[in-house]
XYZ file of C-alpha atoms in Angstrom:
386
model
C 124.250 94.635 115.014
C 122.143 95.909 112.179
C 119.411 98.593 111.809
C 116.791 98.402 108.773
C 115.911 101.326 108.452
C 112.403 101.428 106.681
C 112.114 104.475 105.001
C 112.428 106.783 102.687
C 108.956 108.808 102.106
C 107.950 105.347 101.562
C 109.338 102.005 102.861
C 112.894 101.017 100.477
C 113.705 98.023 102.718
C 117.163 98.314 101.067
C 118.678 100.148 103.055
C 121.300 99.004 106.026
C 123.588 100.189 108.871
C 126.124 97.802 110.521
C 128.885 97.804 113.467
C 131.965 97.292 112.345
C 134.278 97.317 109.351
C 132.668 97.467 106.166
C 134.888 96.351 103.078
C 134.767 96.617 99.211
C 136.448 98.527 96.639
C 139.612 98.042 98.843
C 138.315 101.375 100.972
C 136.974 99.510 104.243
C 133.803 102.778 104.860
C 134.080 104.179 101.352
C 131.908 104.220 98.680
C 130.558 101.356 96.845
C 131.141 101.741 93.147
C 129.020 101.408 90.722
C 129.261 102.003 86.971
C 126.529 102.219 83.427
C 127.263 103.106 79.296
C 124.123 104.578 78.708
C 123.543 106.841 75.160
C 123.892 110.117 76.578
C 123.849 111.443 72.934
C 123.145 110.757 69.711
C 119.755 109.486 68.515
C 118.998 106.913 71.034
C 119.330 109.654 74.218
C 115.536 109.829 74.315
C 116.416 106.665 76.078
C 119.630 106.692 77.664
C 118.335 110.118 79.508
C 115.092 108.996 81.356
C 117.145 105.681 82.293
C 119.844 107.910 83.939
C 117.605 109.825 85.179
C 115.853 106.404 87.398
C 118.896 105.230 88.573
C 120.462 108.339 89.678
C 117.222 109.527 91.406
C 117.286 106.493 93.262
C 120.435 106.111 94.348
C 120.444 109.644 95.410
C 117.443 108.756 97.512
C 119.222 105.998 99.019
C 122.252 107.417 100.289
C 120.314 110.163 101.386
C 118.742 107.727 103.857
C 122.052 106.420 104.739
C 123.010 104.325 102.131
C 123.913 100.520 102.488
C 126.208 98.985 105.252
C 125.815 103.150 106.391
C 128.597 103.441 103.210
C 127.121 105.502 99.730
C 126.833 104.221 96.600
C 128.705 106.090 93.655
C 127.370 105.224 90.735
C 128.631 107.043 87.590
C 127.069 106.506 84.387
C 129.223 107.206 80.684
C 128.145 108.469 77.257
C 128.769 105.683 74.870
C 126.485 107.040 72.135
C 125.268 103.482 71.668
C 128.359 102.459 70.121
C 129.666 99.000 70.794
C 133.182 100.533 70.141
C 133.347 103.184 72.368
C 131.339 101.262 75.083
C 134.256 98.631 75.156
C 136.197 101.938 76.232
C 133.769 103.155 78.758
C 134.462 99.528 80.250
C 137.876 99.786 80.829
C 137.580 103.044 82.078
C 134.922 101.608 84.365
C 137.304 98.518 85.243
C 140.299 99.825 84.883
C 140.199 103.389 86.635
C 137.302 103.806 88.486
C 137.310 100.388 89.927
C 133.654 99.291 90.219
C 132.600 96.020 91.499
C 129.997 95.775 89.287
C 127.813 97.070 86.532
C 124.397 98.243 87.272
C 121.797 99.557 84.655
C 123.768 99.936 81.407
C 121.764 100.243 78.274
C 121.919 97.898 74.676
C 122.206 94.949 73.673
C 125.375 94.949 71.082
C 126.586 97.687 73.194
C 126.384 95.287 76.234
C 127.460 91.965 74.912
C 130.250 93.651 72.984
C 132.162 93.838 76.817
C 131.446 90.713 77.937
C 134.693 89.265 77.004
C 136.831 92.201 79.132
C 134.097 92.597 82.381
C 132.656 89.770 82.907
C 135.761 87.042 82.141
C 138.670 88.945 82.405
C 137.874 91.051 85.037
C 135.012 88.921 87.009
C 132.570 91.987 87.080
C 128.929 91.524 87.628
C 126.937 92.769 85.467
C 122.698 93.529 86.599
C 119.628 94.854 85.276
C 120.588 95.704 81.542
C 118.414 97.684 79.347
C 117.939 94.842 76.636
C 119.710 91.511 76.377
C 118.817 88.533 74.299
C 118.048 85.153 75.763
C 121.342 83.401 74.731
C 122.926 85.079 77.129
C 120.995 83.700 79.611
C 120.838 79.830 78.113
C 122.969 78.770 79.929
C 123.565 80.939 82.064
C 126.493 83.216 82.194
C 129.007 83.615 85.118
C 128.016 87.036 86.636
C 125.285 88.182 84.025
C 121.715 88.904 85.946
C 118.937 90.498 83.785
C 116.261 92.425 85.713
C 113.700 92.184 82.716
C 111.856 90.460 80.436
C 113.930 89.585 77.134
C 112.438 90.801 73.730
C 112.594 87.737 72.759
C 109.152 87.043 75.591
C 107.622 90.792 74.678
C 107.773 89.598 71.401
C 105.793 86.260 72.286
C 103.188 88.764 74.726
C 102.808 91.558 72.165
C 102.011 89.217 69.681
C 99.802 87.156 71.962
C 97.475 90.042 72.201
C 97.128 91.014 68.828
C 96.270 87.126 68.386
C 93.577 87.487 71.553
C 92.108 90.430 69.664
C 91.529 88.766 66.469
C 94.664 89.337 64.323
C 95.179 86.368 61.557
C 97.307 88.793 59.050
C 100.003 90.154 60.485
C 102.638 91.968 58.995
C 106.463 92.624 61.559
C 107.654 96.253 60.819
C 111.611 96.123 62.866
C 115.208 97.120 61.991
C 117.966 95.950 60.479
C 120.570 94.655 63.300
C 120.592 90.878 64.294
C 118.747 91.659 67.919
C 115.322 93.222 66.146
C 116.143 90.139 63.253
C 116.376 87.947 66.171
C 113.114 89.018 68.402
C 111.054 89.353 64.641
C 111.387 85.716 64.159
C 110.601 84.775 67.527
C 107.638 87.230 67.442
C 107.168 85.335 63.358
C 107.207 81.955 64.669
C 104.519 82.520 67.638
C 101.769 84.118 64.989
C 102.579 81.335 62.681
C 102.229 78.880 65.503
C 98.924 79.989 65.754
C 98.207 79.624 61.840
C 98.674 83.467 61.642
C 100.031 84.405 57.716
C 102.729 86.722 58.617
C 105.002 89.669 56.811
C 108.709 91.080 57.336
C 109.274 94.780 56.737
C 112.670 95.380 57.442
C 113.898 99.314 58.473
C 117.862 100.252 58.390
C 118.243 101.629 61.497
C 117.670 105.379 62.122
C 115.470 105.530 59.020
C 113.541 108.480 59.497
C 111.376 108.400 56.503
C 108.901 105.868 57.305
C 106.449 106.937 53.815
C 107.805 103.507 51.437
C 107.188 100.969 54.513
C 103.985 102.141 55.640
C 103.187 102.252 51.898
C 104.438 98.455 51.932
C 102.499 97.511 55.007
C 98.915 99.666 53.210
C 99.681 97.056 50.026
C 100.137 94.208 52.369
C 96.632 95.255 53.926
C 97.572 92.877 57.123
C 94.553 93.305 60.270
C 97.587 93.854 62.665
C 101.220 95.335 63.081
C 103.710 94.274 65.232
C 106.609 97.573 65.323
C 110.038 96.093 66.299
C 111.369 99.162 66.235
C 112.921 102.050 68.159
C 111.224 104.573 70.213
C 111.912 107.496 68.071
C 110.861 104.895 65.035
C 107.975 103.767 66.248
C 106.350 107.407 66.573
C 107.949 108.169 62.850
C 106.502 105.187 61.617
C 102.729 106.470 63.549
C 103.186 110.001 61.950
C 103.271 108.299 58.352
C 100.253 105.753 59.416
C 98.828 109.006 60.171
C 99.987 110.671 57.121
C 98.663 108.265 54.764
C 95.277 107.437 56.259
C 95.904 103.504 57.431
C 94.380 102.751 60.328
C 95.496 99.375 61.346
C 96.114 98.176 65.051
C 99.458 98.506 66.151
C 101.515 96.743 68.495
C 104.894 97.235 70.091
C 107.108 95.740 72.956
C 108.755 97.512 75.917
C 111.242 100.136 74.092
C 108.258 101.882 72.568
C 107.162 102.938 75.273
C 107.805 106.547 76.838
C 107.187 109.480 77.086
C 109.291 109.971 73.578
C 106.391 108.535 71.755
C 103.531 110.547 73.076
C 106.270 113.894 72.695
C 106.686 113.071 69.248
C 104.191 110.792 67.501
C 100.877 113.078 69.881
C 97.352 112.329 68.875
C 98.699 109.659 66.395
C 100.021 107.441 69.100
C 96.525 106.843 70.517
C 95.526 103.575 70.191
C 99.011 101.900 70.258
C 99.770 98.901 72.180
C 102.287 98.183 73.332
C 103.616 95.562 76.585
C 105.943 97.137 79.278
C 108.290 96.277 81.657
C 106.790 98.245 84.974
C 103.341 99.890 85.872
C 102.723 103.309 84.490
C 104.345 105.875 86.002
C 101.319 108.022 86.910
C 99.781 104.682 88.946
C 98.964 105.931 92.374
C 100.524 103.493 94.253
C 102.875 103.799 97.030
C 105.918 102.491 95.220
C 105.317 104.644 91.880
C 104.616 107.725 94.049
C 107.961 106.530 96.344
C 108.832 107.249 92.635
C 107.371 110.016 91.613
C 109.175 111.807 94.570
C 112.497 110.708 93.987
C 112.195 112.014 90.724
C 111.021 115.472 91.425
C 113.852 115.779 94.413
C 116.982 114.572 92.897
C 116.257 114.923 88.972
C 113.525 118.144 88.903
C 112.444 118.908 85.340
C 112.623 115.129 84.550
C 109.265 113.781 83.588
C 107.895 110.237 85.261
C 108.571 108.114 82.595
C 108.646 104.058 81.593
C 112.027 103.832 80.819
C 113.304 105.504 84.115
C 110.991 103.909 86.292
C 112.320 100.512 85.323
C 115.663 101.733 86.102
C 114.513 103.274 88.639
C 112.784 99.420 89.555
C 116.219 97.863 88.636
C 118.286 99.673 90.927
C 116.421 99.413 94.206
C 116.092 95.335 93.142
C 120.166 95.943 93.257
C 120.186 97.681 96.707
C 117.744 94.505 98.013
C 120.965 92.525 97.279
C 123.863 94.727 98.383
C 122.146 95.675 101.595
C 121.844 91.653 102.289
C 126.111 90.830 102.359
C 127.423 90.623 105.526
C 131.344 90.948 104.598
C 132.775 92.319 101.809
C 131.195 93.512 99.494
C 133.121 92.924 96.218
C 132.232 91.787 92.827
C 132.260 88.064 93.933
C 130.301 88.622 97.256
C 127.360 90.596 94.892
C 127.138 87.774 92.290
C 126.426 85.207 94.977
C 124.185 87.643 97.091
C 122.244 87.342 93.557
C 122.089 84.132 93.439
C 120.788 83.393 96.556
C 118.717 86.485 96.576
C 115.036 84.376 96.458
C 112.435 87.119 95.313
C 113.280 90.852 94.907
C 110.236 93.029 95.136
C 110.517 96.522 93.932
C 106.400 97.290 93.785
C 106.950 98.623 90.720
C 108.032 95.804 87.847
C 107.131 92.212 88.715
C 108.884 90.563 91.754
C 112.198 89.000 90.713
C 113.508 85.996 91.207
C 117.706 84.013 90.804
C 118.975 81.521 91.045
C 121.884 79.653 89.845
C 120.225 78.106 87.024
C 118.387 80.921 86.158
C 119.581 84.321 85.801
C 116.449 86.559 84.311
C 114.526 87.488 87.061
C 111.268 87.800 85.190
C 109.254 86.669 82.774
C 106.014 89.074 83.317
C 105.018 92.523 81.226
C 102.238 94.451 81.325
C 100.039 95.511 78.373
C 99.812 99.219 78.106
C 96.848 101.523 75.397
C 97.651 105.265 74.771
C 94.203 106.534 75.501
C 94.344 110.838 75.166
C 97.917 111.185 75.207
C 98.833 109.079 77.729
C 99.345 105.308 78.865
C 96.817 103.711 80.402
C 97.505 99.253 82.087
C 94.658 96.770 80.198
C 94.493 94.309 82.454
C 97.578 93.101 85.732
C 100.803 91.437 84.327
C 101.338 88.604 82.689
C 103.918 86.231 81.441
C 103.707 85.274 77.788
C 102.673 81.183 77.718
C-alpha cells in the first residue's frame, strides 16, 4: 500500500510513503544518500552557489513532506573550485566515504567528465542532471549517465537560429579557449554557415577580465550579430566593454549567460541581450515556479530567485519523481533502471524530460529570453532547434 503525498504548497507528486521495509545504502529506513560537486568558491562560484541553493531547497522541501518512501534524502554538495583534479578527489569522497547511490545536480563538463572512469565505470554510480555536458557523452548513450538539460550544442544551434531569424548575415562568435567552448562554437559556426551567414571567431582565454582588445576586434569585424559562448561573469565583462566602446550590435548567448549575476555585473548594459534558457524565468507566474520561490524563501532565505537555482531545483524534482517509482531497494542499479523506464517527467519549470534505453538526454528544448528593464523576459514558449 502506498500513499501519494500530493501537496507541498503546490502538487509535488514526488513523495511516496510505503508500508513495510525499504532498503538502500545498506540501511533499511535510513537516508537516501546523494551527492554532487559544485564550484562553491573561485570565479565560477557565481553559478555554483545558486545551483546548490536550488537543489538543497527542493530536497529540504521534499523531506519536510515525508521524503521518498518515508525516507529522507541526504544530498551532499562538495566544493570542487571548478577544478577537474579536485573533482576526482571529491568523487572519491562521495562514493567511498559518504556511500552515495547517485550523483545529482553536479556542475561542469570537464570536471564531471574527469570522474567518469571512477564513478560510472568502476563503481557504477549513476550521474543525473549535470549542469553542463557534451553530445559525445550521449552518442552512444553511456550506462548510468543521464542529462536533464538541453546540451550546449543544441543551445548554440537555438541561439544561432534566433540570430538568423532576426536577419543576421555576418556573425562573430566570441568564446573561451577550452575544448568545451571550442566545440560549442564549432556547432554554432556550422549552423550559421549552413544558412549562408559569414562567420568569424574571437577566442578569449578563460578567466579573462579585460575585454577591451576583444571588443575592438569585434568592432573592426563589423558583424550584424555577436554570439557569446562565455561564462556568465565574462559575458557581463563583454557587455560592459561593448557599452564602454559604444559598440551597439545585437548579442546572443546560451544558458550559462542567463542569471542574476549577469544583471548584477552588467546592469543597464545588459538591456537588449538575448539568450536561450533551460527554464521559464524565475519570475514566471505559474504554480510550479511559485512553489520554487516559496521553497527558496523558506529553506535558503536571502537567496534571490535565479535561473541557475531554478534549473537545479527542476532537475532535483525530476530525479525525485524517478525515486518515487522504485518499489523495493533504492540502489545505484535500481535508480538507473528507473530512469530508463520513467517515461515523461514533468516538473512544470523546465521542458518535460523523456528517457529511454536509447536516449539518455531528457530534452532538446529551450526558451528564448531577453533582458528588458533589468530583467529577463520570455520571448515565446519552449522551442527545439531544427
